[in-house]
Amino acid sequence: MSGTESGERDHGSLVGELDESTNGQAPAAVDLSRIERAVREILAAVGEDPDREGLLETPARVARMYAEMFTGLREDPRRHLKKFFIEKYDEVVLVKDISFNSVCEHHLLPFMGVAHIGYLPNGRVIGLSKLARVVEVVSRRPQVQERMTETIADLLVSELDAKGVAVVVEATHTCMTIRGIRRPGSLCVTSAMRGIFRSHLSSRSEVMTLIYGGKR
Ligand SMILES: [Zn+2]
């Protein structure tokens, strides 16, 4: 079946619905056949034969993979922060080791690791799993780790009105481990501090101790 130019296929292969909560601001649905054509081009450009047996299904497979890896482009992470509870809890809420996989926007190579999120509520508390949902949505976009870290922190500030937010992301970038300077095992750590964790050194030390307690 394969071997036909992907450009000849019908154009019914768009996937991904606009998330209702994004009010149409999200990018258009993923154009699978366009990715397929591009992947064929890349294979040809590196000197491969896109029509050899082992590569026949590759463009379609890669297209579906990109659609999956970039679902966060068509989703608004704020929707996971809309259902909060009103609680008179004024201690730090911390979720550690939220694992994620993302894609570095400079090389389109994966980077993966964990996020630690702490916040000091201002009356609004959300279910702990929602923090993982937010990380999931934000990471499933072409990303840089620094922006991903800040995006998560700013979302918690704006949606929960938290008194303080601390986000620490630790990740391994395959663009550093398999190419370029090739440093396997190197870990990139970024942090974003908001509110009291930014303005008060003692509060920041406290949340960092909570995050790294017993670890280092
Ligand atoms: Zn990179």
Tab-separated table of C-alpha atoms and ligand atoms in Angstrom:
chain	number	residue	atom	x	y	z
A	1	MET	CA	0.000	0.000	0.000
A	2	SER	CA	2.757	2.389	0.863
A	3	GLY	CA	5.134	3.722	-1.699
A	4	THR	CA	2.609	6.167	-3.025
A	5	GLU	CA	3.539	9.754	-2.509
A	6	SER	CA	1.979	10.828	0.727
A	7	GLY	CA	0.938	14.024	-1.017
A	8	GLU	CA	-1.529	12.034	-3.106
A	9	ARG	CA	-3.441	10.886	-0.106
A	10	ASP	CA	-6.645	12.491	0.869
A	11	HIS	CA	-6.449	15.338	3.293
A	12	GLY	CA	-8.634	13.764	5.895
A	13	SER	CA	-5.777	12.936	8.207
A	14	LEU	CA	-5.993	15.867	10.554
A	15	VAL	CA	-6.000	14.905	14.195
A	16	GLY	CA	-6.542	16.881	17.331
A	17	GLU	CA	-9.500	18.897	18.384
A	18	LEU	CA	-9.334	22.408	19.668
A	19	ASP	CA	-9.704	22.400	23.384
A	20	GLU	CA	-12.913	24.200	24.314
A	21	SER	CA	-11.251	26.251	26.998
A	22	THR	CA	-8.719	27.758	24.616
A	23	ASN	CA	-11.326	29.825	22.799
A	24	GLY	CA	-9.863	28.956	19.459
A	25	GLN	CA	-6.435	30.338	20.251
A	26	ALA	CA	-4.737	26.976	19.932
A	27	PRO	CA	-2.858	26.182	16.733
A	28	ALA	CA	-4.547	24.234	13.989
A	29	ALA	CA	-4.865	20.480	14.202
A	30	VAL	CA	-1.833	18.389	13.314
A	31	ASP	CA	-1.485	17.883	9.558
A	32	LEU	CA	-0.292	14.275	9.483
A	33	SER	CA	0.221	13.996	5.748
A	34	ARG	CA	2.331	17.147	5.770
A	35	ILE	CA	4.620	15.620	8.385
A	36	GLU	CA	4.790	12.432	6.331
A	37	ARG	CA	5.942	14.357	3.274
A	38	ALA	CA	8.534	16.183	5.342
A	39	VAL	CA	9.891	12.979	6.880
A	40	ARG	CA	10.225	11.440	3.414
A	41	GLU	CA	12.190	14.528	2.422
A	42	ILE	CA	14.509	14.211	5.406
A	43	LEU	CA	15.139	10.552	4.670
A	44	ALA	CA	15.950	11.346	1.058
A	45	ALA	CA	18.109	14.308	2.075
A	46	VAL	CA	20.334	12.212	4.346
A	47	GLY	CA	20.861	9.733	1.524
A	48	GLU	CA	18.346	7.102	2.512
A	49	ASP	CA	15.841	5.410	0.258
A	50	PRO	CA	12.418	6.234	1.699
A	51	ASP	CA	10.940	3.435	-0.372
A	52	ARG	CA	13.000	0.620	1.026
A	53	GLU	CA	11.069	-1.918	3.024
A	54	GLY	CA	12.113	-0.864	6.528
A	55	LEU	CA	11.276	2.797	5.948
A	56	LEU	CA	7.954	2.473	4.158
A	57	GLU	CA	5.830	3.009	7.238
A	58	THR	CA	8.234	5.379	8.959
A	59	PRO	CA	6.817	8.723	7.764
A	60	ALA	CA	3.308	7.800	8.917
A	61	ARG	CA	4.647	6.485	12.194
A	62	VAL	CA	6.665	9.629	12.837
A	63	ALA	CA	3.645	11.783	11.987
A	64	ARG	CA	1.520	10.002	14.586
A	65	MET	CA	4.356	10.268	17.076
A	66	TYR	CA	4.639	14.030	16.635
A	67	ALA	CA	0.899	14.399	16.988
A	68	GLU	CA	1.155	12.583	20.296
A	69	MET	CA	4.242	14.386	21.566
A	70	PHE	CA	2.796	17.813	20.841
A	71	THR	CA	-0.725	17.400	22.194
A	72	GLY	CA	0.086	20.196	24.646
A	73	LEU	CA	-0.059	22.716	21.796
A	74	ARG	CA	-3.784	22.200	21.519
A	75	GLU	CA	-4.576	22.100	25.206
A	76	ASP	CA	-4.825	24.846	27.770
A	77	PRO	CA	-3.141	23.790	31.039
A	78	ARG	CA	-5.317	26.261	32.944
A	79	ARG	CA	-8.266	23.935	32.652
A	80	HIS	CA	-6.604	21.669	35.210
A	81	LEU	CA	-6.432	24.494	37.720
A	82	LYS	CA	-10.056	25.597	37.590
A	83	LYS	CA	-11.317	23.208	40.257
A	84	PHE	CA	-9.781	24.250	43.495
A	85	PHE	CA	-10.880	23.848	47.071
A	86	ILE	CA	-11.137	26.641	49.554
A	87	GLU	CA	-8.965	25.552	52.468
A	88	LYS	CA	-7.487	27.426	55.379
A	89	TYR	CA	-4.198	25.656	54.896
A	90	ASP	CA	-1.237	27.968	55.058
A	91	GLU	CA	1.711	25.619	54.894
A	92	VAL	CA	3.653	24.638	51.811
A	93	VAL	CA	2.105	22.058	49.499
A	94	LEU	CA	4.826	20.167	47.674
A	95	VAL	CA	4.754	17.484	45.010
A	96	LYS	CA	8.127	16.047	44.122
A	97	ASP	CA	9.391	13.957	41.244
A	98	ILE	CA	6.645	14.566	38.708
A	99	SER	CA	8.168	12.824	35.713
A	100	PHE	CA	7.793	14.283	32.254
A	101	ASN	CA	8.995	13.909	28.686
A	102	SER	CA	9.372	16.919	26.480
A	103	VAL	CA	11.042	17.880	23.215
A	104	CYS	CA	13.725	20.528	22.961
A	105	GLU	CA	12.677	23.094	20.411
A	106	HIS	CA	16.236	23.695	19.215
A	107	HIS	CA	16.930	20.145	18.056
A	108	LEU	CA	13.555	18.403	18.242
A	109	LEU	CA	15.172	15.842	20.497
A	110	PRO	CA	13.621	14.627	23.727
A	111	PHE	CA	14.535	15.910	27.132
A	112	MET	CA	13.149	14.189	30.166
A	113	GLY	CA	13.266	14.387	33.893
A	114	VAL	CA	11.258	15.438	36.898
A	115	ALA	CA	9.541	18.560	38.135
A	116	HIS	CA	9.106	19.521	41.774
A	117	ILE	CA	6.333	21.955	42.525
A	118	GLY	CA	5.728	23.697	45.810
A	119	TYR	CA	3.246	26.412	46.570
A	120	LEU	CA	2.011	28.327	49.556
A	121	PRO	CA	-1.764	28.547	49.147
A	122	ASN	CA	-3.747	31.701	49.577
A	123	GLY	CA	-7.010	29.918	50.316
A	124	ARG	CA	-7.056	27.976	47.058
A	125	VAL	CA	-5.817	24.394	47.096
A	126	ILE	CA	-5.982	22.031	44.127
A	127	GLY	CA	-5.915	18.263	43.882
A	128	LEU	CA	-2.332	17.050	43.815
A	129	SER	CA	-2.791	15.141	40.566
A	130	LYS	CA	-3.678	18.411	38.839
A	131	LEU	CA	-0.106	19.591	39.248
A	132	ALA	CA	1.040	16.555	37.296
A	133	ARG	CA	-1.575	17.337	34.638
A	134	VAL	CA	-0.224	20.845	34.238
A	135	VAL	CA	3.320	19.524	33.844
A	136	GLU	CA	2.052	17.051	31.267
A	137	VAL	CA	0.356	19.677	29.111
A	138	VAL	CA	3.205	22.178	29.276
A	139	SER	CA	5.836	19.539	28.513
A	140	ARG	CA	4.068	18.199	25.444
A	141	ARG	CA	5.093	21.094	23.299
A	142	PRO	CA	8.334	22.033	21.604
A	143	GLN	CA	10.022	23.478	24.664
A	144	VAL	CA	13.036	24.905	26.374
A	145	GLN	CA	13.411	23.850	29.964
A	146	GLU	CA	13.702	27.407	31.279
A	147	ARG	CA	10.410	28.489	29.741
A	148	MET	CA	8.670	25.308	30.803
A	149	THR	CA	9.719	25.970	34.413
A	150	GLU	CA	8.519	29.571	34.338
A	151	THR	CA	5.268	28.715	32.572
A	152	ILE	CA	4.310	26.252	35.297
A	153	ALA	CA	5.163	28.741	38.048
A	154	ASP	CA	3.238	31.583	36.414
A	155	LEU	CA	0.181	29.381	35.892
A	156	LEU	CA	0.023	28.595	39.604
A	157	VAL	CA	0.376	32.259	40.480
A	158	SER	CA	-2.317	33.410	38.091
A	159	GLU	CA	-4.837	30.608	38.613
A	160	LEU	CA	-4.418	29.904	42.338
A	161	ASP	CA	-3.288	33.312	43.508
A	162	ALA	CA	-0.697	31.417	45.565
A	163	LYS	CA	1.363	33.408	48.063
A	164	GLY	CA	4.446	31.657	46.841
A	165	VAL	CA	5.352	29.223	44.075
A	166	ALA	CA	8.558	27.257	43.651
A	167	VAL	CA	9.167	25.107	40.597
A	168	VAL	CA	12.373	23.145	40.117
A	169	VAL	CA	12.912	21.071	36.977
A	170	GLU	CA	15.746	18.587	36.570
A	171	ALA	CA	16.232	17.076	33.138
A	172	THR	CA	18.554	15.199	30.863
A	173	HIS	CA	18.718	16.585	27.348
A	174	THR	CA	19.405	14.072	24.632
A	175	CYS	CA	20.680	16.936	22.479
A	176	MET	CA	23.546	17.094	24.984
A	177	THR	CA	24.015	13.388	25.520
A	178	ILE	CA	23.853	11.935	22.006
A	179	ARG	CA	25.233	14.789	19.930
A	180	GLY	CA	27.215	17.997	20.322
A	181	ILE	CA	29.346	17.807	23.432
A	182	ARG	CA	28.055	14.300	24.294
A	183	ARG	CA	27.925	14.411	28.039
A	184	PRO	CA	25.835	11.474	29.198
A	185	GLY	CA	24.515	11.857	32.703
A	186	SER	CA	24.630	15.638	32.750
A	187	LEU	CA	21.630	17.123	34.466
A	188	CYS	CA	20.157	20.522	33.745
A	189	VAL	CA	18.424	22.172	36.711
A	190	THR	CA	16.171	25.195	36.383
A	191	SER	CA	14.041	26.920	38.962
A	192	ALA	CA	11.369	29.575	39.049
A	193	MET	CA	10.501	31.297	42.314
A	194	ARG	CA	7.440	33.487	42.697
A	195	GLY	CA	5.910	35.500	45.518
A	196	ILE	CA	7.292	34.853	48.971
A	197	PHE	CA	9.735	32.241	47.690
A	198	ARG	CA	11.291	34.929	45.564
A	199	SER	CA	11.221	37.792	48.049
A	200	HIS	CA	12.127	35.966	51.254
A	201	LEU	CA	15.366	34.070	51.441
A	202	SER	CA	14.246	32.080	54.491
A	203	SER	CA	11.066	30.910	52.745
A	204	ARG	CA	13.047	29.980	49.672
A	205	SER	CA	15.541	28.000	51.761
A	206	GLU	CA	12.661	26.221	53.455
A	207	VAL	CA	11.028	25.111	50.215
A	208	MET	CA	14.361	24.109	48.690
A	209	THR	CA	15.101	22.000	51.770
A	210	LEU	CA	11.713	20.360	51.364
A	211	ILE	CA	12.456	19.671	47.691
A	212	TYR	CA	15.944	18.351	48.235
A	213	GLY	CA	15.492	17.041	51.771
A	214	GLY	CA	17.567	13.930	52.267
A	215	LYS	CA	18.729	14.024	48.676
A	216	ARG	CA	21.772	16.231	48.748
B	1	ZN	ZN	18.474	20.894	22.281
